[in-house]
Amino acid sequence: MTSHAAHKPSGGGHRRSVALFGGTFDPVHAGHIAVAQAAQRRFHLDAIHFIPSSRPPHKPQQELAPFMHRYAMVALGCAGHPGFLPSLAEAPAATPHVFYSIDTVRRFRRDHPDDHLYFIVGADQFLELPTWRNYEALLDSCDFIIASRPGFRLDALRLVIPPEKLGRSAGQDGQKIVLRKSAVHLLTTVSSHVSSTEVRERRARKQTIHGLVPALVEEYIVGQALYR
């Protein structure tokens, strides 16, 4: 059973805080895990759903490792981290289908209406938000956690937010932008220079990837002869 279907809101009046962390995860690496750990600590997240994309709309021509390899690596990367859950929410369908973030968020909202929902993205991704499908509805649907390098200015994020979405107080404490129906939070405590591209390129050059990915993920990549 996938994480998407397995976790219903808990009883007893506790409102769960849940984050969706999407990406190609080709492969999942140490930077992804560090961002998730930092977000979990700061926002007291009960669960983080790692959602590998099957056909990301913003990278239609990019050749990706087969989905089930990427999902397996995400599952291994989540191992040993309580609350980290691999998700099949965007697993390939029987017919070709492009998954959009707004659709995934709406499905989670429908299935878990009582949860406080966050969406984790990188700062560079958020700056491209106006190119996403129904991005204004997405801003209304959940809070955003923006993972960025130290020194990144919150003002840069405000440039892509429609003025009518800003709350009346438009509160800004250096780490948060208040919107009418949600908020955008800046997460700058993580500094990682690891990228999936670097991991793939090092594998292609027959160089070590030790320390760049979780140990179990490294074992899987080597065992499956991926990225050679």
Short mmCIF file of C-alpha atoms in Angstrom, two decimals:
data_model
loop_
_atom_site.label_atom_id
_atom_site.label_comp_id
_atom_site.label_asym_id
_atom_site.label_seq_id
_atom_site.Cartn_x
_atom_site.Cartn_y
_atom_site.Cartn_z
CA MET A 1 0.00 0.00 0.00
CA THR A 2 1.38 3.40 -0.89
CA SER A 3 1.83 6.27 1.50
CA HIS A 4 -0.78 8.22 -0.48
CA ALA A 5 -3.56 5.89 0.59
CA ALA A 6 -2.33 4.52 3.89
CA HIS A 7 -2.43 7.52 6.21
CA LYS A 8 -5.73 9.04 7.23
CA PRO A 9 -6.09 11.98 9.62
CA SER A 10 -5.59 10.84 13.18
CA GLY A 11 -8.31 11.14 15.78
CA GLY A 12 -8.25 12.92 19.09
CA GLY A 13 -8.27 16.42 17.62
CA HIS A 14 -4.64 16.38 16.52
CA ARG A 15 -4.17 18.15 13.20
CA ARG A 16 -1.32 16.46 11.39
CA SER A 17 1.32 18.50 9.57
CA VAL A 18 2.25 16.80 6.32
CA ALA A 19 4.60 17.82 3.51
CA LEU A 20 4.75 16.73 -0.12
CA PHE A 21 8.26 16.59 -1.56
CA GLY A 22 8.19 15.97 -5.29
CA GLY A 23 10.97 15.61 -7.81
CA THR A 24 12.51 13.32 -10.38
CA PHE A 25 14.81 11.89 -7.67
CA ASP A 26 17.17 10.59 -10.35
CA PRO A 27 18.64 9.67 -7.94
CA VAL A 28 17.58 10.84 -4.49
CA HIS A 29 20.72 12.22 -2.82
CA ALA A 30 22.05 13.46 0.51
CA GLY A 31 20.85 17.01 -0.19
CA HIS A 32 17.24 15.87 -0.54
CA ILE A 33 17.44 14.05 2.78
CA ALA A 34 19.06 17.04 4.51
CA VAL A 35 16.31 19.39 3.27
CA ALA A 36 13.61 17.00 4.48
CA GLN A 37 15.25 16.63 7.89
CA ALA A 38 15.52 20.41 8.30
CA ALA A 39 11.88 20.90 7.27
CA GLN A 40 10.75 18.14 9.61
CA ARG A 41 12.51 19.77 12.55
CA ARG A 42 11.41 23.33 11.90
CA PHE A 43 7.77 22.66 11.03
CA HIS A 44 7.24 19.65 13.31
CA LEU A 45 6.10 17.55 10.37
CA ASP A 46 4.35 14.28 11.11
CA ALA A 47 5.07 12.95 7.63
CA ILE A 48 6.95 13.87 4.47
CA HIS A 49 5.77 12.11 1.31
CA PHE A 50 8.61 11.75 -1.22
CA ILE A 51 6.87 11.70 -4.62
CA PRO A 52 8.97 10.64 -7.63
CA SER A 53 7.62 12.13 -10.85
CA SER A 54 6.85 9.76 -13.70
CA ARG A 55 6.74 12.35 -16.50
CA PRO A 56 7.58 15.81 -15.11
CA PRO A 57 5.90 18.43 -17.33
CA HIS A 58 8.83 20.86 -17.00
CA LYS A 59 11.35 18.23 -18.21
CA PRO A 60 9.47 16.41 -21.00
CA GLN A 61 12.57 15.52 -23.01
CA GLN A 62 14.83 14.51 -20.14
CA GLU A 63 15.76 10.84 -20.12
CA LEU A 64 15.14 9.43 -16.69
CA ALA A 65 15.98 6.15 -15.04
CA PRO A 66 12.92 3.87 -15.03
CA PHE A 67 10.34 4.97 -12.49
CA MET A 68 10.52 1.84 -10.36
CA HIS A 69 14.30 2.25 -9.97
CA ARG A 70 13.78 5.84 -8.82
CA TYR A 71 10.97 4.81 -6.49
CA ALA A 72 13.12 1.99 -5.05
CA MET A 73 15.94 4.47 -4.37
CA VAL A 74 13.52 6.87 -2.67
CA ALA A 75 12.25 4.02 -0.48
CA LEU A 76 15.84 3.15 0.48
CA GLY A 77 16.65 6.81 1.14
CA CYS A 78 13.64 7.09 3.45
CA ALA A 79 14.64 3.99 5.42
CA GLY A 80 15.65 4.80 8.98
CA HIS A 81 13.99 8.23 8.94
CA PRO A 82 10.69 8.17 10.89
CA GLY A 83 7.99 10.04 9.01
CA PHE A 84 9.73 9.84 5.62
CA LEU A 85 7.35 8.00 3.28
CA PRO A 86 7.94 6.93 -0.35
CA SER A 87 4.86 7.63 -2.45
CA LEU A 88 3.43 6.15 -5.65
CA ALA A 89 1.08 9.13 -6.07
CA GLU A 90 2.60 9.93 -9.49
CA ALA A 91 3.42 6.39 -10.60
CA PRO A 92 3.03 5.79 -14.35
CA ALA A 93 -0.51 4.99 -15.40
CA ALA A 94 -1.56 2.38 -17.94
CA THR A 95 -2.01 5.21 -20.45
CA PRO A 96 0.43 8.14 -20.89
CA HIS A 97 -0.35 10.81 -18.35
CA VAL A 98 1.36 14.00 -17.21
CA PHE A 99 1.03 14.71 -13.50
CA TYR A 100 0.75 18.34 -12.43
CA SER A 101 1.48 19.52 -8.91
CA ILE A 102 -1.96 21.07 -8.53
CA ASP A 103 -3.60 17.69 -9.25
CA THR A 104 -1.39 15.86 -6.75
CA VAL A 105 -2.05 18.47 -4.05
CA ARG A 106 -5.80 18.33 -4.67
CA ARG A 107 -5.80 14.53 -4.33
CA PHE A 108 -3.98 14.75 -1.00
CA ARG A 109 -6.36 17.49 0.12
CA ARG A 110 -9.35 15.32 -0.78
CA ASP A 111 -7.98 12.24 0.99
CA HIS A 112 -6.61 14.08 4.04
CA PRO A 113 -8.85 17.16 4.49
CA ASP A 114 -7.84 17.78 8.11
CA ASP A 115 -4.08 17.84 7.55
CA HIS A 116 -2.01 21.03 7.46
CA LEU A 117 -0.40 20.57 4.06
CA TYR A 118 3.01 21.86 2.97
CA PHE A 119 4.74 21.62 -0.41
CA ILE A 120 8.56 21.49 -0.41
CA VAL A 121 10.37 23.00 -3.41
CA GLY A 122 13.71 24.58 -4.17
CA ALA A 123 14.00 28.34 -4.54
CA ASP A 124 14.85 28.07 -8.24
CA GLN A 125 11.73 25.97 -8.81
CA PHE A 126 9.53 28.43 -6.95
CA LEU A 127 10.81 31.31 -9.07
CA GLU A 128 9.41 29.43 -12.08
CA LEU A 129 6.00 29.06 -10.41
CA PRO A 130 4.13 31.27 -12.93
CA THR A 131 4.92 28.64 -15.60
CA TRP A 132 3.19 25.88 -13.58
CA ARG A 133 -0.37 24.81 -14.37
CA ASN A 134 -2.97 26.63 -12.21
CA TYR A 135 -0.22 28.07 -10.05
CA GLU A 136 -2.51 30.62 -8.40
CA ALA A 137 -4.82 27.82 -7.24
CA LEU A 138 -1.75 25.94 -6.01
CA LEU A 139 -0.75 28.93 -3.88
CA ASP A 140 -4.19 28.79 -2.25
CA SER A 141 -4.07 25.04 -1.65
CA CYS A 142 -1.11 24.61 0.69
CA ASP A 143 1.79 26.31 2.42
CA PHE A 144 5.14 26.29 0.61
CA ILE A 145 8.49 25.45 2.19
CA ILE A 146 11.22 26.95 0.02
CA ALA A 147 14.63 25.32 0.39
CA SER A 148 17.33 27.80 -0.53
CA ARG A 149 20.98 28.52 -0.13
CA PRO A 150 22.03 30.72 2.82
CA GLY A 151 21.73 34.40 1.97
CA PHE A 152 18.76 33.98 -0.39
CA ARG A 153 16.39 36.93 0.00
CA LEU A 154 12.69 36.45 0.62
CA ASP A 155 11.97 39.48 -1.57
CA ALA A 156 12.90 37.44 -4.64
CA LEU A 157 10.01 35.06 -3.91
CA ARG A 158 7.50 37.91 -3.60
CA LEU A 159 8.11 38.83 -7.24
CA VAL A 160 6.29 35.72 -8.50
CA ILE A 161 3.33 35.98 -6.11
CA PRO A 162 0.30 37.87 -7.50
CA PRO A 163 -0.33 40.96 -5.31
CA GLU A 164 -3.94 39.93 -4.72
CA LYS A 165 -2.71 36.74 -3.04
CA LEU A 166 -0.89 38.64 -0.31
CA GLY A 167 -2.62 38.86 3.06
CA ARG A 168 -3.74 42.23 4.36
CA SER A 169 -0.92 42.28 6.87
CA ALA A 170 1.48 40.85 4.26
CA GLY A 171 3.57 39.94 7.25
CA GLN A 172 7.23 39.32 6.63
CA ASP A 173 9.61 38.30 9.38
CA GLY A 174 12.52 37.44 7.13
CA GLN A 175 11.45 33.81 6.91
CA LYS A 176 7.78 33.92 5.90
CA ILE A 177 5.39 35.62 3.50
CA VAL A 178 1.76 35.61 4.65
CA LEU A 179 -0.78 34.99 1.89
CA ARG A 180 -4.57 35.26 2.08
CA LYS A 181 -5.08 31.49 2.20
CA SER A 182 -1.62 30.10 2.92
CA ALA A 183 1.98 31.12 3.54
CA VAL A 184 5.41 30.81 1.98
CA HIS A 185 8.21 29.82 4.36
CA LEU A 186 11.92 30.16 3.64
CA LEU A 187 14.19 27.33 4.78
CA THR A 188 17.81 28.48 4.65
CA THR A 189 19.42 26.22 7.24
CA VAL A 190 20.58 23.66 4.67
CA SER A 191 23.64 24.16 2.48
CA SER A 192 24.25 21.28 0.09
CA HIS A 193 26.08 21.36 -3.21
CA VAL A 194 25.08 17.81 -4.14
CA SER A 195 22.96 17.39 -7.26
CA SER A 196 21.49 14.40 -9.04
CA THR A 197 23.32 15.52 -12.17
CA GLU A 198 26.65 15.31 -10.34
CA VAL A 199 25.84 11.80 -9.10
CA ARG A 200 24.97 10.62 -12.61
CA GLU A 201 28.04 12.23 -14.15
CA ARG A 202 30.37 10.74 -11.55
CA ARG A 203 28.90 7.31 -12.20
CA ALA A 204 29.39 7.79 -15.95
CA ARG A 205 33.05 8.64 -15.30
CA LYS A 206 33.39 5.60 -13.00
CA GLN A 207 34.07 7.83 -9.99
CA THR A 208 32.85 7.19 -6.46
CA ILE A 209 29.53 8.58 -5.29
CA HIS A 210 30.19 7.67 -1.67
CA GLY A 211 28.73 10.30 0.65
CA LEU A 212 26.70 11.95 -2.10
CA VAL A 213 23.78 9.58 -1.68
CA PRO A 214 22.52 7.52 1.29
CA ALA A 215 24.51 4.31 1.76
CA LEU A 216 21.61 2.03 0.79
CA VAL A 217 21.01 4.10 -2.34
CA GLU A 218 24.68 3.81 -3.28
CA GLU A 219 24.49 0.03 -2.90
CA TYR A 220 21.40 -0.07 -5.10
CA ILE A 221 22.93 2.11 -7.83
CA VAL A 222 26.07 -0.01 -7.94
CA GLY A 223 24.15 -3.28 -7.77
CA GLN A 224 21.79 -2.28 -10.59
CA ALA A 225 24.60 -0.71 -12.66
CA LEU A 226 22.65 2.54 -13.00
CA TYR A 227 24.00 5.67 -14.72
CA ARG A 228 26.87 3.88 -16.47
#
